[in-house]
mmCIF file of C-alpha atoms in Angstrom:
data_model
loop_
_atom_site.group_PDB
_atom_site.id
_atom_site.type_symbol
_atom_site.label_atom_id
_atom_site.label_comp_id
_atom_site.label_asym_id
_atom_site.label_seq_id
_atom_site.Cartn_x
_atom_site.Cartn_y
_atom_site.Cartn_z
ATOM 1 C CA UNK K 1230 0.000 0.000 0.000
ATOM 2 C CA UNK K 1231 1.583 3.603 -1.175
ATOM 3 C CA UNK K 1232 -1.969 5.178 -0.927
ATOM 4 C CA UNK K 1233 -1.629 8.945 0.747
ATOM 5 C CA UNK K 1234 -5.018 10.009 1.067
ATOM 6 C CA UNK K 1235 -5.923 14.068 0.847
ATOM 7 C CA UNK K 1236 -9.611 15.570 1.575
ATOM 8 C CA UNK K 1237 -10.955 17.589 0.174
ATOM 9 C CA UNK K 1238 -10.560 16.807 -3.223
ATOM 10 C CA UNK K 1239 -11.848 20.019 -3.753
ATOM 11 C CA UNK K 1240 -12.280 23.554 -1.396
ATOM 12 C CA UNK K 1241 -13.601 26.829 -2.541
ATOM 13 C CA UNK K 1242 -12.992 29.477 0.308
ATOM 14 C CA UNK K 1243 -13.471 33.238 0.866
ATOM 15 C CA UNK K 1244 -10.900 35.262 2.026
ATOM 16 C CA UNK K 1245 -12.620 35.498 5.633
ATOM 17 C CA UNK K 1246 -13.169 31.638 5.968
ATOM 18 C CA UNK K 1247 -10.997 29.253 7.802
ATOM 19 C CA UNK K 1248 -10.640 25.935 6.595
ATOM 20 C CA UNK K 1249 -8.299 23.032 6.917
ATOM 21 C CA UNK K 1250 -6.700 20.314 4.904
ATOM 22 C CA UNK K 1251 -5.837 16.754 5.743
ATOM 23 C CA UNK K 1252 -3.422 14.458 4.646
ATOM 24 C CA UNK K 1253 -3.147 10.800 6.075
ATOM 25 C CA UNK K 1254 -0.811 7.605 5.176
ATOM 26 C CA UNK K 1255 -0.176 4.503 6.672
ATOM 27 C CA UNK K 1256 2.612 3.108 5.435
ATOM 28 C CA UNK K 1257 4.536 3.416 8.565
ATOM 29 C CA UNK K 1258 6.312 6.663 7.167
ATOM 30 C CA UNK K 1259 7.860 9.399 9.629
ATOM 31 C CA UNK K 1260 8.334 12.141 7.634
ATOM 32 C CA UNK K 1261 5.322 14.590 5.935
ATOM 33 C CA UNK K 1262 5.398 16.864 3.194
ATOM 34 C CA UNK K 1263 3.333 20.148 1.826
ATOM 35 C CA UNK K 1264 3.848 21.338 -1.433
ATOM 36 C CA UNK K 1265 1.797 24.033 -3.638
ATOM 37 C CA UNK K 1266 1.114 23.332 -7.251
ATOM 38 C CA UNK K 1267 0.262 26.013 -9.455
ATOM 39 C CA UNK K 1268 -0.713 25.162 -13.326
ATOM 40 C CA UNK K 1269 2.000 23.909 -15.461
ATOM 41 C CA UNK K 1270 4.338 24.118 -12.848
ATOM 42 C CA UNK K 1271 6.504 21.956 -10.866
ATOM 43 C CA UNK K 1272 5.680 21.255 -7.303
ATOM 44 C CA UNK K 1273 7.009 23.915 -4.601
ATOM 45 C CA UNK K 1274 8.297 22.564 -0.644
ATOM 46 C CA UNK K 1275 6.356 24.696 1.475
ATOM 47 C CA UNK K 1276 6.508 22.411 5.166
ATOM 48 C CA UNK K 1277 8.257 19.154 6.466
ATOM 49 C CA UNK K 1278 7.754 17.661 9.289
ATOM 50 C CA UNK K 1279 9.959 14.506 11.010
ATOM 51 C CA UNK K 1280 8.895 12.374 13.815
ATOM 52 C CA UNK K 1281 5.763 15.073 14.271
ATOM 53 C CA UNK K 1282 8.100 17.926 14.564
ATOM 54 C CA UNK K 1283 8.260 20.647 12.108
ATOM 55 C CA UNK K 1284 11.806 20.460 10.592
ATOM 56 C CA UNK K 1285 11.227 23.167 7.235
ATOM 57 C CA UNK K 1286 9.381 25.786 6.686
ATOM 58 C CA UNK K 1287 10.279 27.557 3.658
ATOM 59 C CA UNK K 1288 9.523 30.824 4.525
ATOM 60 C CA UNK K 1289 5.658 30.062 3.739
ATOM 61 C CA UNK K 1290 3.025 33.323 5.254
ATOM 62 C CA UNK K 1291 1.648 32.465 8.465
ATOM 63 C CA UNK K 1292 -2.256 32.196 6.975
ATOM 64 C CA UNK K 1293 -1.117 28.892 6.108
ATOM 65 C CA UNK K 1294 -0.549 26.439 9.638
ATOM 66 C CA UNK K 1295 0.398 23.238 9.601
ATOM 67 C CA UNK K 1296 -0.421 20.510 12.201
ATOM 68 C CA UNK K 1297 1.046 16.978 12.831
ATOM 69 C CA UNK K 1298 -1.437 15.137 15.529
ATOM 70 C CA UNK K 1299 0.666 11.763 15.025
ATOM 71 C CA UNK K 1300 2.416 9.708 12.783
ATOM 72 C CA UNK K 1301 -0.150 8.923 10.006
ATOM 73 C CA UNK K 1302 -1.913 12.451 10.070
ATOM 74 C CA UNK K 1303 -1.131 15.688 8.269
ATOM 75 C CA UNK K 1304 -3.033 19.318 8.537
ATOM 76 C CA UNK K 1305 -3.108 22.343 6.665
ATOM 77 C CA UNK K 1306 -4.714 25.220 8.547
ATOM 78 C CA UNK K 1307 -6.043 27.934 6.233
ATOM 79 C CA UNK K 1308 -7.047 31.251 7.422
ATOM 80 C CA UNK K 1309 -7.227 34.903 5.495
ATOM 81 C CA UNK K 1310 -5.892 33.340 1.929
ATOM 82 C CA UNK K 1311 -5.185 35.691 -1.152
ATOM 83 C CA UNK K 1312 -6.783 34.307 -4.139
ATOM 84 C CA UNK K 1313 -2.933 33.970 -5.245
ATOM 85 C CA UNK K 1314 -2.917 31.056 -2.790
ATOM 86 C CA UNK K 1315 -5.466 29.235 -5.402
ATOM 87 C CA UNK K 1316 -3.597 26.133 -6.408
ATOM 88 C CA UNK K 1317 -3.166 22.449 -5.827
ATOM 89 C CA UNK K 1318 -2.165 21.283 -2.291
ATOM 90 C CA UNK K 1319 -0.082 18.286 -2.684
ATOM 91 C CA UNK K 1320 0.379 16.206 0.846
ATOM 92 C CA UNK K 1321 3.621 13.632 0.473
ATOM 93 C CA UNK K 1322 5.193 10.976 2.706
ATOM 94 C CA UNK K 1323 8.299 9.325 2.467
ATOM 95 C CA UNK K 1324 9.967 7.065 5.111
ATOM 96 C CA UNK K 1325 12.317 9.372 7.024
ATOM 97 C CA UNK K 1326 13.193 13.329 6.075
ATOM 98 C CA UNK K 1327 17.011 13.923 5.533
ATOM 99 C CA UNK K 1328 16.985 10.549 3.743
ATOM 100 C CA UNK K 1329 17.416 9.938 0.227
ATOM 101 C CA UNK K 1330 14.424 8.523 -0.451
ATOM 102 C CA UNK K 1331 10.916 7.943 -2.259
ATOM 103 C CA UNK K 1332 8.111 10.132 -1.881
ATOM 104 C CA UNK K 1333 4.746 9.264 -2.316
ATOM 105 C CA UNK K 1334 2.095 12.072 -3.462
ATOM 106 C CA UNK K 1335 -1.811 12.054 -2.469
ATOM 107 C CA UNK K 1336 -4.121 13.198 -4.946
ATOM 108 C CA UNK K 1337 -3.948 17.095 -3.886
ATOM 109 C CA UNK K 1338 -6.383 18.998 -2.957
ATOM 110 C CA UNK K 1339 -7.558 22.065 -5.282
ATOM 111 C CA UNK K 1340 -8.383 24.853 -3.588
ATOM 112 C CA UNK K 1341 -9.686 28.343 -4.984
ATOM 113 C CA UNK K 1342 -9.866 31.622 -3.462
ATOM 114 C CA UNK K 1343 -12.498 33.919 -4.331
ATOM 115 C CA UNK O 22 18.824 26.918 -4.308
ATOM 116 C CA UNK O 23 19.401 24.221 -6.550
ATOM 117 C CA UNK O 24 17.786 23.712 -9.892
ATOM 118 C CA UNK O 25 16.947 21.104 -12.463
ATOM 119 C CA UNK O 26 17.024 21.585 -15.435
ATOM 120 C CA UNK O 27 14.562 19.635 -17.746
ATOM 121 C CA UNK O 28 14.155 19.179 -21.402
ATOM 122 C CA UNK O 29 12.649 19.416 -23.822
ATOM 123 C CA UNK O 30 9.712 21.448 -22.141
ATOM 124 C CA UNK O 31 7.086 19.389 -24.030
ATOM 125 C CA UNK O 32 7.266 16.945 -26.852
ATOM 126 C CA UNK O 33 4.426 16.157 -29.723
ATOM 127 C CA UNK O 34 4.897 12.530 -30.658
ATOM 128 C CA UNK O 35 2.914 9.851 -32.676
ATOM 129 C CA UNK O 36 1.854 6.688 -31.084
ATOM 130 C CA UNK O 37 4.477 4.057 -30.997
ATOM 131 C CA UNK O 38 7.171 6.436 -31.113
ATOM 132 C CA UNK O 39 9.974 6.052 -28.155
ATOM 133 C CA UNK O 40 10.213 9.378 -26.215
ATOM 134 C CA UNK O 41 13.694 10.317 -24.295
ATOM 135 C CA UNK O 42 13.894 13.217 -21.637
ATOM 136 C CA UNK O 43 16.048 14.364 -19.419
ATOM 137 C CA UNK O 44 17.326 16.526 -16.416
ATOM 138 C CA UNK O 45 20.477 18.264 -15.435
ATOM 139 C CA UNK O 46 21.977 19.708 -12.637
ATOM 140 C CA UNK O 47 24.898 21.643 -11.739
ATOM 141 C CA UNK O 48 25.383 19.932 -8.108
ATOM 142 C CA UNK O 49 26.082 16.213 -6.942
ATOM 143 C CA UNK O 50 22.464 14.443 -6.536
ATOM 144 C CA UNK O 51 22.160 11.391 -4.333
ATOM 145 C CA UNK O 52 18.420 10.229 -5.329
ATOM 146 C CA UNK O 53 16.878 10.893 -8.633
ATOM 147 C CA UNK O 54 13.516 10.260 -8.805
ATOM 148 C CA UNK O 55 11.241 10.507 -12.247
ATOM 149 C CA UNK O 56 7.166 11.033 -11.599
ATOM 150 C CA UNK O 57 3.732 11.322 -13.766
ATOM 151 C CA UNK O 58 1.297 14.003 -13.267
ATOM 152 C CA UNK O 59 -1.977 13.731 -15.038
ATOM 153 C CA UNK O 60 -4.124 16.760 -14.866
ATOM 154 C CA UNK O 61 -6.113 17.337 -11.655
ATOM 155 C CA UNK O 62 -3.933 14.556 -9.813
ATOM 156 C CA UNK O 63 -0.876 14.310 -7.766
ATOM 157 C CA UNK O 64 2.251 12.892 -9.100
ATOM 158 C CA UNK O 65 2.808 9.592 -9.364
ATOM 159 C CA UNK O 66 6.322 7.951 -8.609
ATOM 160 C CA UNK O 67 7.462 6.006 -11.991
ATOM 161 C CA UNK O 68 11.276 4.995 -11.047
ATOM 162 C CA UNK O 69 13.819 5.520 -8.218
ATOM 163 C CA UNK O 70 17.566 5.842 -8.979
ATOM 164 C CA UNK O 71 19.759 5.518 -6.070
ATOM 165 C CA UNK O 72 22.968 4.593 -7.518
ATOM 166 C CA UNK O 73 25.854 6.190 -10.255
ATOM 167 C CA UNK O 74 25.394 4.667 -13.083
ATOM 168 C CA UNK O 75 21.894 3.025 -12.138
ATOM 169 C CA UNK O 76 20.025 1.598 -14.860
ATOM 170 C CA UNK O 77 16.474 0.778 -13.963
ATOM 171 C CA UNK O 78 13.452 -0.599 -15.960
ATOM 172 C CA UNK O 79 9.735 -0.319 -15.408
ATOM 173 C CA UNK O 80 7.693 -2.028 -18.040
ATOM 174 C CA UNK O 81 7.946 0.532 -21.135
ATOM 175 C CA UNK O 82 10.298 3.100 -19.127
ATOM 176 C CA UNK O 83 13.637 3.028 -18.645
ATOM 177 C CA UNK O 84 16.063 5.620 -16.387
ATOM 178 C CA UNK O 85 19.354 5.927 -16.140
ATOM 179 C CA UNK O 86 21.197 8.228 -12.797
ATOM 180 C CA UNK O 87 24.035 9.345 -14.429
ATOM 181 C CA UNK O 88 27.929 8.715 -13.578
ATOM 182 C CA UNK O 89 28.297 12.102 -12.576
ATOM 183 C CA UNK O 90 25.528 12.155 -10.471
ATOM 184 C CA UNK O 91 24.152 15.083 -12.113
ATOM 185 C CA UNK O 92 21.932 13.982 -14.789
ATOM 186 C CA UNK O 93 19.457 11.458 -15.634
ATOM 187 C CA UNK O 94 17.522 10.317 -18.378
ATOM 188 C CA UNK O 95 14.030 8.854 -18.832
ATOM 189 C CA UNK O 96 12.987 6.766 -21.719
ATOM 190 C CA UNK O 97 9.471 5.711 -23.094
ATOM 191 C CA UNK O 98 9.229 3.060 -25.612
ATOM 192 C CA UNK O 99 6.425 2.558 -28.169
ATOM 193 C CA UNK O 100 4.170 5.007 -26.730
ATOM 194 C CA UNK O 101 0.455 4.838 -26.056
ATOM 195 C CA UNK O 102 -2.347 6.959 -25.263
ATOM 196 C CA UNK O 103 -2.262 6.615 -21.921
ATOM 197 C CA UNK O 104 1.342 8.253 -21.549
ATOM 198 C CA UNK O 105 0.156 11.866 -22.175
ATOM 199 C CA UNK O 106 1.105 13.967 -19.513
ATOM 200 C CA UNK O 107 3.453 15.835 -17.400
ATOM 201 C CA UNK O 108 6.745 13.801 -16.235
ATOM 202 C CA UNK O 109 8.990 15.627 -13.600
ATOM 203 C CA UNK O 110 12.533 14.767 -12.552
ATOM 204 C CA UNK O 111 13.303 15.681 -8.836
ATOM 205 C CA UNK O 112 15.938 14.968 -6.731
ATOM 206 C CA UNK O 113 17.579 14.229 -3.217
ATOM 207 C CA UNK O 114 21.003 16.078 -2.784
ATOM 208 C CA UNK O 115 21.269 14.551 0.980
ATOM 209 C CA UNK O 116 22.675 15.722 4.125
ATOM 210 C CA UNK O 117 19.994 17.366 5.543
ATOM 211 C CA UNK O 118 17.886 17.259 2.093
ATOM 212 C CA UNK O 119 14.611 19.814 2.391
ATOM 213 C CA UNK O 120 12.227 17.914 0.509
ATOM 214 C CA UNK O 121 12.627 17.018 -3.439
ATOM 215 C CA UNK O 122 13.958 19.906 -5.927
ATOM 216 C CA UNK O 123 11.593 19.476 -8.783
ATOM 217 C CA UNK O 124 12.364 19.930 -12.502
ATOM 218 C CA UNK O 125 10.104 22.490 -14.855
ATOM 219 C CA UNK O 126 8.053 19.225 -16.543
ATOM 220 C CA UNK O 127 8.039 17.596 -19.900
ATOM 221 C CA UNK O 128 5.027 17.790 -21.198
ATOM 222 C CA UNK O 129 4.048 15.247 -23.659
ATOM 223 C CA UNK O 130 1.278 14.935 -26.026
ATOM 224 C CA UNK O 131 0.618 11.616 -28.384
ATOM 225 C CA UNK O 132 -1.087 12.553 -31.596
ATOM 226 C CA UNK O 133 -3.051 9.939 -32.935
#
């Protein structure tokens, strides 16, 4: 099983609404990825997290929070977007961060900001 | 930061044709790592090169990680339908790697 499972699929939000993301795998992998998508472009780091612990954060605005309740389960907290911050959310998971290893992508979520 | 550079940018093939792309980098690479992207969808992981030199099949694809550890190549042979869409290189450069550096895409379209 490499199955990293995002909801929504979808999310259309206003610039007042909060909303969150979720990312969860079971594979057994410690370390959790964000990335942003935006059309016909390559994928863009945005958090990591190790063991639960946020290890990167490349230098994303704080309207976007992650979370990392355990092992298996990955949050996006979205408050006061920019309808800039419309693209796909891609969640990843690979066994350990600082590894060279694979990564496994969930479907992403598409989100729009209006 | 570190870059990738990928080519060609996108590629207009007939069916059955074999398709070759490939990425670049100016620094030492431990992991190179080539993924699928169809529209609306995350990427999905094709082949894993861990090793100089590294030859590795899948079915119809081939990659290669390159002796320099700089480069790598992906083939296609006899393309189908099915193969249309975006393929990304990425890499690992280790010790204390921040998540995958992605190349731009190769976007390839089949023409019947």
């Amino acid at each position: 099983d490499t199955e990293v499972t995002q909801t929504p699929k979808h999310l259309v939000m206003g610039m007042t609404n909060k909303k969150s993301l979720k990312c969860e795998q079971h594979m057994g992998h410690r370390a959790m990825y964000w990335y942003k998508q935006k059309a016909k472009k390559p994928p863009e780091l945005m958090f990591v997290y190790s063991y639960e612990k946020l290890s990167i954060n490349e230098s994303v605005p704080s309207r976007f929070s992650p979370e990392c309740p355990n092992s298996s389960l990955l949050n996006l907290h979205l408050h006061a977007l920019q309808p800039e911050d419309s693209a796909l959310y891609l969640c990843a998971s690979s066994h350990q961060a600082h590894r060279t290893d694979e990564a496994f992508f969930g479907q992403g979520t598409r989100l729009t900001v209006v | 930061g570190q870059q990738l550079n990928q080519s060609p940018q996108s590629m207009f093939i007939q069916e059955g044709e074999d398709v070759s792309m490939n990425c670049t980098s100016s620094s030492i690479f431990n992991t190179w790592l080539w993924y699928k992207q169809d529209p609306g969808e995350g990427p999905v992981l094709l082949i894993a090169l861990y090793k100089a030199g590294e030859l590795t099949s899948n079915g119809r694809l081939t990659a290669q990680f390159g002796i320099t550890r700089k480069d790598s190549f992906l083939n296609i042979s006899a393309s189908i339908p099915s193969d249309v869409g975006i393929y990304f290189c990425a890499g690992y450069s280790g010790g204390g790697a921040d998540g995958l550096t992605f190349g731009k895409g190769t976007h390839l379209i089949i023409q019947p």
